[in-house]
Short mmCIF file of C-alpha atoms and ligand atoms in Angstrom, two decimals:
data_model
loop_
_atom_site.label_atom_id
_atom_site.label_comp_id
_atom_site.label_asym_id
_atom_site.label_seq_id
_atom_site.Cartn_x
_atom_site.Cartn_y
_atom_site.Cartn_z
CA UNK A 62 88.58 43.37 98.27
CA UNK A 63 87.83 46.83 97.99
CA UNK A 64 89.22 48.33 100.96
CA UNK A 65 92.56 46.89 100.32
CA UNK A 66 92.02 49.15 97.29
CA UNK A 67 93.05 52.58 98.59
CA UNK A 68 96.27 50.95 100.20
CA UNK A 69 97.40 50.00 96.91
CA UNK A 70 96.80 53.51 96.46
CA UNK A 71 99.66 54.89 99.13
CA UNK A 72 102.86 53.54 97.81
CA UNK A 73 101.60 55.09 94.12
CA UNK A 74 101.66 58.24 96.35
CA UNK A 75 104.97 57.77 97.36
CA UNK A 76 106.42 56.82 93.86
CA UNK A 77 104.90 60.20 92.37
CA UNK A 78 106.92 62.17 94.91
CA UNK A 79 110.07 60.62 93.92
CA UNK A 80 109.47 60.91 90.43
CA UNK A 81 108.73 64.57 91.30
CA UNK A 82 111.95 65.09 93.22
CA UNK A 83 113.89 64.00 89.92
CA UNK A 84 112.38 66.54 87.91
CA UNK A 85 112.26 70.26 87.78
CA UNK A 86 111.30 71.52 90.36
CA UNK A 87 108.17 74.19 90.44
CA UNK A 88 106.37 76.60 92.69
CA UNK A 89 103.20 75.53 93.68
CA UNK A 90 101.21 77.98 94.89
CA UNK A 91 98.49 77.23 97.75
CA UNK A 92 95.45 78.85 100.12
CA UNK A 93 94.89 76.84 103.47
CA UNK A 94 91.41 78.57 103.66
CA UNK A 95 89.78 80.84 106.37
CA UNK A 96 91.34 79.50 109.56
CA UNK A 97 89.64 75.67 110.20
CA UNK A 98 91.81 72.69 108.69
CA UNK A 99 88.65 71.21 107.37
CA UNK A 100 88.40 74.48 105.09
CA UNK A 101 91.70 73.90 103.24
CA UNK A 102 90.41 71.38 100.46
CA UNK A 103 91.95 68.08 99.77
CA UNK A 104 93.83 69.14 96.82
CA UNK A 105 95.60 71.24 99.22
CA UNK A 106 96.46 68.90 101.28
CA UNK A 107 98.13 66.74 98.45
CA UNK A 108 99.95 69.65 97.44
CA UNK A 109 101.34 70.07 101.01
CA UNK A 110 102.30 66.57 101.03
CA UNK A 111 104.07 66.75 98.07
CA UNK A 112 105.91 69.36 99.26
CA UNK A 113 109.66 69.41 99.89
CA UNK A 114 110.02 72.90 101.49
CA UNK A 115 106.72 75.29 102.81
CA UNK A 116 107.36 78.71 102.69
CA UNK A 117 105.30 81.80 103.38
CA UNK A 118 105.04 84.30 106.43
CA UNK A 119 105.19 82.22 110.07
CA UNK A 120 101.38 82.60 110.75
CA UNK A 121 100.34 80.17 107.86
CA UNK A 122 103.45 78.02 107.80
CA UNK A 123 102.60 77.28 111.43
CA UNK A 124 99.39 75.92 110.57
CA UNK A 125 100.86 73.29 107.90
CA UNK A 126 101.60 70.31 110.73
CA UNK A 127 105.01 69.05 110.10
CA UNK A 128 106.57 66.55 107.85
CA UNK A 129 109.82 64.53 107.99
CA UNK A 130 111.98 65.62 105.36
CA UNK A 131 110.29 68.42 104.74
CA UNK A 132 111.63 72.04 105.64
CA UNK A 133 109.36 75.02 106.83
CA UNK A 134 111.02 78.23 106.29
CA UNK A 135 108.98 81.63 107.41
CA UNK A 136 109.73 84.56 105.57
CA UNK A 137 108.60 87.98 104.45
CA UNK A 138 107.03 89.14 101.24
CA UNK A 139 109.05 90.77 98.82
CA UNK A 140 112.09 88.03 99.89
CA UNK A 141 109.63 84.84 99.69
CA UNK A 142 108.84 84.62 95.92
CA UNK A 143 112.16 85.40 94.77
CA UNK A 144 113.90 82.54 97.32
CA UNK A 145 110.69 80.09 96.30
CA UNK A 146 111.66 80.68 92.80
CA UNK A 147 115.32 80.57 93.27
CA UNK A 148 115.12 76.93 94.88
CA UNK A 149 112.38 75.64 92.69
CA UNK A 150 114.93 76.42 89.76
CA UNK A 151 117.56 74.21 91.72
CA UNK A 152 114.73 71.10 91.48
CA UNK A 153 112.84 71.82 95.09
CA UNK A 154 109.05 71.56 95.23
CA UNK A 155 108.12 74.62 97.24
CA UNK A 156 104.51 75.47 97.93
CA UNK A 157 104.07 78.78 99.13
CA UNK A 158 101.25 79.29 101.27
CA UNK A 159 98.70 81.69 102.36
CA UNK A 160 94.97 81.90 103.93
CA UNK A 161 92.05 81.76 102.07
CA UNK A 162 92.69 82.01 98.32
CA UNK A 163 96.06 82.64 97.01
CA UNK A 164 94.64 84.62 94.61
CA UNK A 165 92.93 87.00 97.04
CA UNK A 166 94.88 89.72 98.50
CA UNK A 167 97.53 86.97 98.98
CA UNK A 168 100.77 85.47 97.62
CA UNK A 169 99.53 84.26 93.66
CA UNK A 170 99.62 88.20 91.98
CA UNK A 171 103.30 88.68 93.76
CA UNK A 172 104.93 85.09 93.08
CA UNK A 173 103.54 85.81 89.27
CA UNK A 174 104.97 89.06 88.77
CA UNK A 175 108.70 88.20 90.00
CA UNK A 176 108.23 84.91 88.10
CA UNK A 177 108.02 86.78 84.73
CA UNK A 178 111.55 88.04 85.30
CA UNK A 179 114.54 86.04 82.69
CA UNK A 180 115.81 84.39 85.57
CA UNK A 181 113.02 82.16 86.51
CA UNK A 182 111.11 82.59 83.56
CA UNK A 183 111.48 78.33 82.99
CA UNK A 184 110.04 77.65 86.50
CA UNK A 185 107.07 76.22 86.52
CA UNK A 186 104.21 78.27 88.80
CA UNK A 187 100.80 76.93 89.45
CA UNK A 188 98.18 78.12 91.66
CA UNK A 189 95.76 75.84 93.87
CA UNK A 190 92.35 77.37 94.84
CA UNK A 191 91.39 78.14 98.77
CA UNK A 192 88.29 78.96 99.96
CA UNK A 193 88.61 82.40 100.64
CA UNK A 194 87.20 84.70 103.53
CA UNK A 195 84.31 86.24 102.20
CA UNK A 196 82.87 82.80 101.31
CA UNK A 197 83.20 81.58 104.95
CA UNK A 198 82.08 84.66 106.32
CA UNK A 199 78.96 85.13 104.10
CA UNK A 200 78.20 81.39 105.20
CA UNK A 201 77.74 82.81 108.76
CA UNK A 202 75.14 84.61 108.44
CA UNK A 203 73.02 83.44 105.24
CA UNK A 204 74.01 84.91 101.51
CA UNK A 205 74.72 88.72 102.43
CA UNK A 206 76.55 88.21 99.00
CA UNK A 207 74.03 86.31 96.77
CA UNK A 208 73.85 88.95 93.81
CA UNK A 209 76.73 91.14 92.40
CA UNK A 210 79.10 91.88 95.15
CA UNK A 211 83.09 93.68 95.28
CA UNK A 212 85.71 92.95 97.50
CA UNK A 213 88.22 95.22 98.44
CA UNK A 214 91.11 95.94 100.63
CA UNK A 215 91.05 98.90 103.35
CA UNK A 216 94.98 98.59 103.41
CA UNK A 217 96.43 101.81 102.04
CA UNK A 218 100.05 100.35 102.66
CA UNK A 219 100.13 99.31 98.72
CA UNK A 220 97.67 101.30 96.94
CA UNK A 221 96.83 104.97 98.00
CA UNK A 222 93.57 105.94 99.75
CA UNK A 223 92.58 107.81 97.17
CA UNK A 224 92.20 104.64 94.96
CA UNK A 225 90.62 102.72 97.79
CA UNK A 226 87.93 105.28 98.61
CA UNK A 227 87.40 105.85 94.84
CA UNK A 228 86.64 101.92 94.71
CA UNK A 229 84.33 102.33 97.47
CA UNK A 230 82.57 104.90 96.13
CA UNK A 231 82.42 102.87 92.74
CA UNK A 232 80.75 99.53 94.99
CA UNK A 233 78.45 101.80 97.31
CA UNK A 234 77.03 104.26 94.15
CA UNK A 235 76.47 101.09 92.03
CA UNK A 236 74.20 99.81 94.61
CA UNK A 237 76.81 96.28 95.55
CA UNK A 238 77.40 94.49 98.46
CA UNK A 239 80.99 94.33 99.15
CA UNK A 240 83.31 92.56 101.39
CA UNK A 241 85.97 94.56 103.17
CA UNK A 242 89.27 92.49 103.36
CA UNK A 243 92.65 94.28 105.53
CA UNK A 244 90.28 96.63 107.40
CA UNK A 245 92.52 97.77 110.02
CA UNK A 246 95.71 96.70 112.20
CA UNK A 247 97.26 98.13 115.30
CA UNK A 248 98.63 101.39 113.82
CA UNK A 249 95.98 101.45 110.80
CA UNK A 250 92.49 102.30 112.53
CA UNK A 251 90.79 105.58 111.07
CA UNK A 252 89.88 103.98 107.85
CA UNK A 253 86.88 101.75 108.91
CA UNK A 254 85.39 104.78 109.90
CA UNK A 255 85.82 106.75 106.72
CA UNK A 256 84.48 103.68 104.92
CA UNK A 257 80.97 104.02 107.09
CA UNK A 258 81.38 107.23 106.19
CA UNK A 259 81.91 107.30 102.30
CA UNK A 260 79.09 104.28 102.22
CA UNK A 261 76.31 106.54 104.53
CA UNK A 262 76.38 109.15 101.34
CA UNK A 263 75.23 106.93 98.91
CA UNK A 264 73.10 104.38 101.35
CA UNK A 265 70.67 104.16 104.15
CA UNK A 266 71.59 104.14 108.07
CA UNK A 267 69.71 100.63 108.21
CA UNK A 268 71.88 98.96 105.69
CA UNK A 269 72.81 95.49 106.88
CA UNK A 270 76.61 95.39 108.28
CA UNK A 271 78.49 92.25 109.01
CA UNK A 272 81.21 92.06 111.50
CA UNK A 273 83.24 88.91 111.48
CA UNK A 274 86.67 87.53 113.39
CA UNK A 275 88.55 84.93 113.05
CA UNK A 276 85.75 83.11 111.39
CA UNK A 277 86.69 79.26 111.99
CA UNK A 278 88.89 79.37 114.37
CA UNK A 279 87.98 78.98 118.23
CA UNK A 280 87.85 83.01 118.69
CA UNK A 281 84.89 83.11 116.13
CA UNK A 282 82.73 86.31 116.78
CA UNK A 283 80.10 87.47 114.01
CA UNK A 284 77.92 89.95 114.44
CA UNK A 285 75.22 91.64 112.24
CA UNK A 286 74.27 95.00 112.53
CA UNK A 287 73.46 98.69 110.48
CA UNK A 288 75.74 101.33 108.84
CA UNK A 289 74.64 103.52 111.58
CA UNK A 290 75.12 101.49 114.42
CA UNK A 291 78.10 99.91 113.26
CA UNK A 292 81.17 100.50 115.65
CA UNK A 293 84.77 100.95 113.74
CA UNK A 294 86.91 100.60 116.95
CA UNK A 295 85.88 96.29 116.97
CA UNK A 296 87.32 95.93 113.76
CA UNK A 297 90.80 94.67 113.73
CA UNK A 298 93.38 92.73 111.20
CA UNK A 299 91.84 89.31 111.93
CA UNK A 300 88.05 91.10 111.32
CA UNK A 301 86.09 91.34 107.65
CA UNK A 302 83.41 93.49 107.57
CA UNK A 303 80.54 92.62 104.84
CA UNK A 304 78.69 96.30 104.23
CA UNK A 305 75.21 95.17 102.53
CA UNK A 306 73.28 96.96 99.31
CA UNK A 307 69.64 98.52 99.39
CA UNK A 308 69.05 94.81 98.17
CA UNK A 309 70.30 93.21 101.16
CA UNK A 310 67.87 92.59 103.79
CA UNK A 311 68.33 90.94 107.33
CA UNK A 312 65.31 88.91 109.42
CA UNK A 313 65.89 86.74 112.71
CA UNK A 314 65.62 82.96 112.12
CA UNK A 315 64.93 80.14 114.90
CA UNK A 316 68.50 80.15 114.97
CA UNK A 317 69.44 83.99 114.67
CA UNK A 318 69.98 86.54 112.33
CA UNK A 319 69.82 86.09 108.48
CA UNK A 320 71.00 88.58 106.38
CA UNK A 321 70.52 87.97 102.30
CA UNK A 322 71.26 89.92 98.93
CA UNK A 323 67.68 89.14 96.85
CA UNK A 324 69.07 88.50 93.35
CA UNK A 325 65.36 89.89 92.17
CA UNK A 326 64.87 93.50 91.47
CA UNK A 327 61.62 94.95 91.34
CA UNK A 328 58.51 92.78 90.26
N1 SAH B 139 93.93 85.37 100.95
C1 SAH B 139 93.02 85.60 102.05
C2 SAH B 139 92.93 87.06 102.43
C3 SAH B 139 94.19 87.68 102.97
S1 SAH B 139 93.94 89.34 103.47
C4 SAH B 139 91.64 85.03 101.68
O1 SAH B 139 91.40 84.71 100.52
O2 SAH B 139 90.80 84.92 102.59
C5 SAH B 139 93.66 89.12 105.21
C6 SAH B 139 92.27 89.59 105.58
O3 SAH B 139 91.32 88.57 105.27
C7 SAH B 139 92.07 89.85 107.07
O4 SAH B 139 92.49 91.16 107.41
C8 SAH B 139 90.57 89.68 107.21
O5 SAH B 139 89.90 90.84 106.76
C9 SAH B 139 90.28 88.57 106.21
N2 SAH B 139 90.22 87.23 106.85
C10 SAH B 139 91.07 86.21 106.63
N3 SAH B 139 90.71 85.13 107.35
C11 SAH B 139 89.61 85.49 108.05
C12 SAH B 139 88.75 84.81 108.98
N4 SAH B 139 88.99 83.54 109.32
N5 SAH B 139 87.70 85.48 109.52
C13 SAH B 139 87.45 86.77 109.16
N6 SAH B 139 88.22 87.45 108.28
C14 SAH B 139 89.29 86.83 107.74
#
């Protein structure tokens, strides 16, 4: 009997979305993960389901496969909370998506702030975990982030370079592994090398770099090297780089490189 179990399960499915549709509607809030469909977790995948419209910028809402009855609408930023809000107060069930972690240097901090305006302020907002980047990245080569690490972004299109290199100075003086999210695009490249630069004053030539693309997907390139051998002109907008600590040491395994952050200090 009990495989006739979880098909008693799909129509109970089907009865939650149409008690959804009758009630307000709400923004839900989702990350798809780093690029591979088996990264975005199951609780995504409900969410997606439950969907009635999907709505983020085209590169993500492309990788949601499509639904009947459901509407995919691409959009950018600033315009896609405010519309997901606007038709979520009119009863739809929009998820918004992005990669990784919404909460990463994605969509959750900007649909939250334009939600606390009057207008929309009764429109329910929740936020569904992804895995982000970093994690899948780290995975790649070993635990390059197994002790304290930062994460930043290089992009100076919302937050001066003065703050970003003053956060990088704060991660590379305190000794901390950090992962380097937005690190360049077309028209944005000098900034990965002022990075190696800013980190080579406070750490050695030898420390451990990670160079990652499109982790997950089938143009997955990784590559381990140093601060002083590390090359800025390979990093692009689809790249993170992982710069390590004096902590973070690499050694070649039967089945290459490993690169770790000891969470020991001392004896
Ligand atoms: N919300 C996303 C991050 C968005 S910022 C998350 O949590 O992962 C976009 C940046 O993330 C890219 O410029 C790149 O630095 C990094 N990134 C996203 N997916 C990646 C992947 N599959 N491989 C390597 N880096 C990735």
């Amino acid at each position: 009997a009990i495989p006739y179990f979880s098909v008693i399960v799909v129509p109970s499915t089907s009865v939650g979305r149409r008690v959804a549709e009758e009630h307000k509607g709400e923004v839900v809030v989702v990350g798809l993960g780093p690029g591979a469909d088996k990264w975005t977790t199951p609780e995504v995948v409900e969410e997606l389901a439950r969907a009635t419209d999907i709505v983020g910028y085209s590169t993500y809402v492309n990788r949601v496969a499509e639904r009947a009855g459901q509407r995919s609408i691409a959009t950018k930023e600033a315009f896609t909370n405010a519309m997901a809000l606007d038709m979520a107060k009119r009863g739809r069930r929009v998820a918004v998506v992005s990669s990784g972690d919404p909460g990463v240097f994605a969509m959750a901090a900007a649909v939250l702030e334009v939600a606390d305006d009057p207008q929309w302020r009764e429109v329910p907002v929740r936020i569904v975990p992804g895995m982000t980047a970093a994690q899948a990245v780290a995975s790649r080569v070993g635990a390059p982030l197994g002790h304290d690490f930062g994460m930043v972004s290089l992009s100076d299109r919302l937050k001066p370079w003065d703050q970003v290199e003053k956060r990088i100075r704060a991660l590379a003086g305190a000794d901390m592994a950090f992962a380097v999210y937005n690190p360049a695009s077309k028209e944005r490249r000098w900034q990965v090398a002022a990075l190696r630069d800013i980190v080579l004053e406070y750490q050695s030539p030898d420390t451990p770099v990670i160079v990652a693309r499109a982790v997950g997907s089938d143009q997955e390139s990784v590559a381990v090297t140093t601060l002083a051998e590390f090359d800025p002109e390979v990093v692009d907008m689809r790249t993170m780089v992982i710069v390590g600590a004096s902590t973070t040491a690499s050694y070649e395994g039967p089945n290459g490189v490993r690169v770790f952050t000891s969470r020991r200090y001392g004896e």
